[in-house]
Short mmCIF file of C-alpha atoms in Angstrom, two decimals:
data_model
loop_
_atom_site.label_atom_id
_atom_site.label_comp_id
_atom_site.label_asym_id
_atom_site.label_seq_id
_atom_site.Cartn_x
_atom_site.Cartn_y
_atom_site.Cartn_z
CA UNK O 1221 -14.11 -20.56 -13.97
CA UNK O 1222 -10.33 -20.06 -15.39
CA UNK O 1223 -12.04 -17.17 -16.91
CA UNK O 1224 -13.19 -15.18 -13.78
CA UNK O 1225 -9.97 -16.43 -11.60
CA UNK O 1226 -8.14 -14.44 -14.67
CA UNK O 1227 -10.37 -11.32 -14.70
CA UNK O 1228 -10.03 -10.86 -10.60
CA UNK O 1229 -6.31 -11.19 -11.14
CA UNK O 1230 -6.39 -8.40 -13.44
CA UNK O 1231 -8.73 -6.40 -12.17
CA UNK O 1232 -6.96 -6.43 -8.85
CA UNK O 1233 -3.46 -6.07 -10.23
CA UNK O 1234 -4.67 -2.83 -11.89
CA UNK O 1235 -6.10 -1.35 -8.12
CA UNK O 1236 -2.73 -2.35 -6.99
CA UNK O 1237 -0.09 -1.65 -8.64
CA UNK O 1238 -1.12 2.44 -9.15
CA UNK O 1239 1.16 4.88 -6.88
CA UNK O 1240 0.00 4.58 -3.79
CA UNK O 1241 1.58 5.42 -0.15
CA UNK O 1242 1.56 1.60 0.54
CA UNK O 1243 3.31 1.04 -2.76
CA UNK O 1244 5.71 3.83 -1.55
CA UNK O 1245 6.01 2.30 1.61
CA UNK O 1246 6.87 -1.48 0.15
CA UNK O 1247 9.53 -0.20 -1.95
CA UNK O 1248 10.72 1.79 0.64
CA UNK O 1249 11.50 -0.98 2.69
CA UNK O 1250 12.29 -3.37 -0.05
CA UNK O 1251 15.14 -0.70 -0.75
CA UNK O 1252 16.54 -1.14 2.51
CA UNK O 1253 15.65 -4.32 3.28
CA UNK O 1254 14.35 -4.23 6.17
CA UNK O 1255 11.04 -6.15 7.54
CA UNK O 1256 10.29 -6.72 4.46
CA UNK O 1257 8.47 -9.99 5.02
CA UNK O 1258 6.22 -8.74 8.08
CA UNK O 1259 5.38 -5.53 6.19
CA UNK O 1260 4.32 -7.72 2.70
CA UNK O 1261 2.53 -9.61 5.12
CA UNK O 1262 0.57 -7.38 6.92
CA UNK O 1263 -0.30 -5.77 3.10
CA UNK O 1264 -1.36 -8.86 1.66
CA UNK O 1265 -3.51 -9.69 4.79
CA UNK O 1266 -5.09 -6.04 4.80
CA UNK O 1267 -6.04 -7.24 1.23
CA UNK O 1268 -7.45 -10.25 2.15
CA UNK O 1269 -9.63 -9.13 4.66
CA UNK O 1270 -10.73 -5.57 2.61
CA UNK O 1271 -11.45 -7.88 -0.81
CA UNK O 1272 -13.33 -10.61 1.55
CA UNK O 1273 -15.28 -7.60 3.04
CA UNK O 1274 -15.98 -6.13 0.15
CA UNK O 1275 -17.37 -9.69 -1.10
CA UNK O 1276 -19.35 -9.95 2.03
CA UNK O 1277 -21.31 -6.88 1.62
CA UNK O 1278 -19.43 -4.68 3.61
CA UNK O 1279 -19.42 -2.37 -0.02
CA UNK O 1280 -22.75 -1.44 0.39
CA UNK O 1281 -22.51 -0.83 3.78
CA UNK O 1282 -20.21 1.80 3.33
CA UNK O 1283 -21.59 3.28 0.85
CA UNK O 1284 -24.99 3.14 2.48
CA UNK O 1285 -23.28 5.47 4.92
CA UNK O 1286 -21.71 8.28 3.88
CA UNK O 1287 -20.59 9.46 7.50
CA UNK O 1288 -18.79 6.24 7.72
CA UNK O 1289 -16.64 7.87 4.89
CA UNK O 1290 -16.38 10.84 5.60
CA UNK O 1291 -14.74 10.07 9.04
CA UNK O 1292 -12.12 7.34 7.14
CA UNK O 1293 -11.11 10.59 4.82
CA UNK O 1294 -10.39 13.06 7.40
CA UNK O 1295 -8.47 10.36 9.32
CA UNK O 1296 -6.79 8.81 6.16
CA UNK O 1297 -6.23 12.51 4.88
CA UNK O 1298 -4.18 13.60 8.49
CA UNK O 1299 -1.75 10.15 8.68
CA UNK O 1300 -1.34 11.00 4.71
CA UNK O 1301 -0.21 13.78 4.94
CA UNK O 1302 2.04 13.88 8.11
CA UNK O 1303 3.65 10.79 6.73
CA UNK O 1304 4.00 12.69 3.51
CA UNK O 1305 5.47 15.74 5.83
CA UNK O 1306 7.99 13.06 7.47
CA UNK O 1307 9.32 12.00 4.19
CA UNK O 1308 10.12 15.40 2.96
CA UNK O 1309 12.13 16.44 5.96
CA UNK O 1310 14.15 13.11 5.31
CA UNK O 1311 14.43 14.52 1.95
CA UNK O 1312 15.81 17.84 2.92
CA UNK O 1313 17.87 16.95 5.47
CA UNK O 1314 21.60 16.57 4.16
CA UNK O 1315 22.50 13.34 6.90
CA UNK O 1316 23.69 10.08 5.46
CA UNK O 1317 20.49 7.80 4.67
CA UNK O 1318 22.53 4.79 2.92
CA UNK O 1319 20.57 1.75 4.21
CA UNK O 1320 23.51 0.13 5.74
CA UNK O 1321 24.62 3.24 7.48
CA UNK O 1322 21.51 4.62 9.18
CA UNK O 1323 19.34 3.12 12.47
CA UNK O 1324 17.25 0.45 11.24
CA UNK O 1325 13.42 0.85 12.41
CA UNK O 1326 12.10 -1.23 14.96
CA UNK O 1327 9.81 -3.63 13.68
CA UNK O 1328 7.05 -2.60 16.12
CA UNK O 1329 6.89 1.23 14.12
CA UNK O 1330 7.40 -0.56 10.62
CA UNK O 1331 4.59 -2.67 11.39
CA UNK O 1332 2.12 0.42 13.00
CA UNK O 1333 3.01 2.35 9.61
CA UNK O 1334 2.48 -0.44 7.62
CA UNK O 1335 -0.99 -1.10 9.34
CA UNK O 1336 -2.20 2.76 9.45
CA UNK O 1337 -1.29 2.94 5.75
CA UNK O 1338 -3.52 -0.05 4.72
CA UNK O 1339 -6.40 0.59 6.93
CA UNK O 1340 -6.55 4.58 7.38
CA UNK O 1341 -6.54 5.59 3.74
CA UNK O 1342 -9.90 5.97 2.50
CA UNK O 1343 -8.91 5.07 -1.36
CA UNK O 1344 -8.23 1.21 0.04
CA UNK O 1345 -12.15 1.31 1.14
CA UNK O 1346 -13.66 2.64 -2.48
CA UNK O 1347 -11.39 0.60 -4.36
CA UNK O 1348 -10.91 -3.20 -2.89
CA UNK O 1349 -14.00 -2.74 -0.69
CA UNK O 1350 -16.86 -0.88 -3.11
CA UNK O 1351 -15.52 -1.54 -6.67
CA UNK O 1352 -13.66 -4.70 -6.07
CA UNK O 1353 -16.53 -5.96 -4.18
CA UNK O 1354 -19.21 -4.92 -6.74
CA UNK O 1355 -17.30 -6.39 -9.51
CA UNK O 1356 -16.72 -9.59 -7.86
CA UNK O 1357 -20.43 -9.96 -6.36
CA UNK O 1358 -21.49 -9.23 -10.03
CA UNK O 1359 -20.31 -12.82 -10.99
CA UNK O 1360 -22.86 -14.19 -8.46
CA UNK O 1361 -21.75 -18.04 -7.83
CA UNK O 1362 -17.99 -17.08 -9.12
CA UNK O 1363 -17.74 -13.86 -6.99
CA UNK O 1364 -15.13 -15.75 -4.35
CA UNK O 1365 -13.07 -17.31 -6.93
CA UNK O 1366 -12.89 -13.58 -8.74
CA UNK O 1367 -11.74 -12.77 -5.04
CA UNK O 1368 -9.29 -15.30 -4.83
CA UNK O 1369 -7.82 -13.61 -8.57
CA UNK O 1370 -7.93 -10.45 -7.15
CA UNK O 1371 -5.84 -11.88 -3.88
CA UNK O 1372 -3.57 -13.54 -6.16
CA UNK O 1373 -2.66 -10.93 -8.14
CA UNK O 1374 -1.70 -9.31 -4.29
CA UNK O 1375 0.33 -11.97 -3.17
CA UNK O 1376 2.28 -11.48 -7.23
CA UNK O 1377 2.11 -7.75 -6.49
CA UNK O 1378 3.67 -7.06 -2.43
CA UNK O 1379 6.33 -10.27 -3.16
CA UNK O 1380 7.50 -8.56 -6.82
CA UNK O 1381 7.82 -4.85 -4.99
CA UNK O 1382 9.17 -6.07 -1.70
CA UNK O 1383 11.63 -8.26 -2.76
CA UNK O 1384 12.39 -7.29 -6.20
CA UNK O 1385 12.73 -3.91 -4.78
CA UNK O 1386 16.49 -4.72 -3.41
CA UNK O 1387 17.89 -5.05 -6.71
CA UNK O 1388 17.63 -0.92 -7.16
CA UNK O 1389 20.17 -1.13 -3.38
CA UNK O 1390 23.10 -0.07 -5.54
CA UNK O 1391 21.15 2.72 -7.06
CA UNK O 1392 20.83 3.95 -3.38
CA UNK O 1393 23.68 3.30 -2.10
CA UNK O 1394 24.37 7.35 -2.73
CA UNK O 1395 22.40 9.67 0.10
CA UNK O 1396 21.31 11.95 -2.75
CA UNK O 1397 18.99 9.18 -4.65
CA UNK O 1398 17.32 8.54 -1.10
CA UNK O 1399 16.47 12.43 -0.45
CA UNK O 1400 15.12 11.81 -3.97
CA UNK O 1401 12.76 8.80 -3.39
CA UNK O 1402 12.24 10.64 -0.27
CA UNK O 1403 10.56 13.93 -2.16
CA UNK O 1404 8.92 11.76 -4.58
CA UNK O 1405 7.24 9.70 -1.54
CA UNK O 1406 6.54 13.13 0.23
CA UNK O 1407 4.75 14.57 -2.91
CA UNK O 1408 2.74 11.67 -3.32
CA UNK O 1409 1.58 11.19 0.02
CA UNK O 1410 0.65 15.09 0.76
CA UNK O 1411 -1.42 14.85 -3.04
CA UNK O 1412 -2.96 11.74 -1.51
CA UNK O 1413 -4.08 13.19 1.08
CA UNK O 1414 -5.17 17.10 -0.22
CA UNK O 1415 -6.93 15.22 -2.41
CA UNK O 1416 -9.35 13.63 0.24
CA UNK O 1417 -10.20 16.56 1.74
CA UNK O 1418 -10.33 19.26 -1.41
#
C-alpha cells in the first residue's frame, strides 16, 4: 500500500512540476506575495477534483468524446495565449513593477486567473484527468490511495512554489528581472497555447 501511495506521489509530482502557465502563475504571485494562499488553494483544489475525476471515470469520458476536447483546446488555446499576450506587454513596458511599488491585484481577478488557468487549459484534462486517471484505476482496489499520492505530491508541490517562491523577492526587487520573468511567462504561455491549436 506504502508502495502505490509512493508511486502516485511521483507520478503526480512529475505532471506537476513541468513549466506550465499555472506554475508560472504560482511563482508569479509567490514573487510578490500576494494571495498566495487563496491562489495555492484554488490549485490544489482544481487538483483534487481533476485527479478524483479522472479516478471516477471521467478519463474515458473525455476521451470517448473527442468534441468535448476539441472545444476545451480552442478555449484553453485563446485564455493561453491572451494571458501570454498580457505578460509580454508587462515585459516591454519600461514602468516600475517592484512588488512593493506597483497596485496589488484584487483578489477577486487573482482568483478568476487562477481558476481559468486550472480549468481552461486542455493539458490539465489529458494529464491529471486521462493519464493520471488511467494509471491510478490500473491499481484496481489501490487506485484512490495512488490518488491520494498523486494529491500529496500537489499539496508538496503549490506550498514549495508559492511560498518558497518569496525567497527569489530580492532578486526582483530590480524592474528589469520582472520584465524578464515577464517574457519568459509570455513565451511560455503563447507556446502553450500555439501548441493546442497547430
Amino acid at each position: 500500500m506504502v508502495t502505490v501511495l509512493f508511486l502516485g506521489f511521483l507520478t503526480g509530482m512529475s505532471l506537476i512540476a513541468a513549466i506550465g502557465a499555472q506554475n508560472a502563475f504560482v511563482l508569479r504571485q509567490g514573487i510578490r506575495s500576494e494571495h498566495v494562499l487563496p491562489v495555492i488553494a484554488v490549485c490544489i483544489t482544481g487538483d483534487f477534483l481533476l485527479i478524483a475525476a479522472g479516478i471516477g471515470g471521467l478519463g474515458g469520458l473525455i476521451t470517448a468524446t473527442p468534441s468535448l476536447l476539441t472545444v476545451a483546446k480552442v478555449g484553453g488555446a485563446a485564455f493561453l495565449i491572451g494571458y501570454g499576450l498580457m505578460a509580454a506587454r508587462r515585459a516591454l513596458r519600461t514602468g516600475v513593477l517592484v512588488p512593493t511599488e506597483s497596485n496589488p491585484a484584487r483578489l477577486g481577478a487573482v482568483l478568476l486567473t487562477a481558476l481559468a488557468i486550472t480549468f481552461l487549459n486542455p493539458h490539465v484534462y489529458l494529464d491529471t484527468v486521462v493519464l493520471l486517471g488511467s494509471l491510478a484505476n490500473a491499481h484496481q482496489d489501490a487506485r484512490w490511495l495512488f490518488g491520494a499520492g498523486a494529491l500529496t505530491a500537489s499539496v508538496t508541490w503549490f506550498v514549495g512554489l508559492g511560498y518558497g517562491a518569496r525567497y527569489l523577492a530580492g532578486v526582483f526587487q530590480r524592474p528589469g528581472t520582472w520584465r524578464v520573468l515577464d517574457a519568459v511567462i509570455a513565451v511560455v504561455m503563447i507556446a502553450l497555447g500555439l501548441s493546442l491549436v497547430v
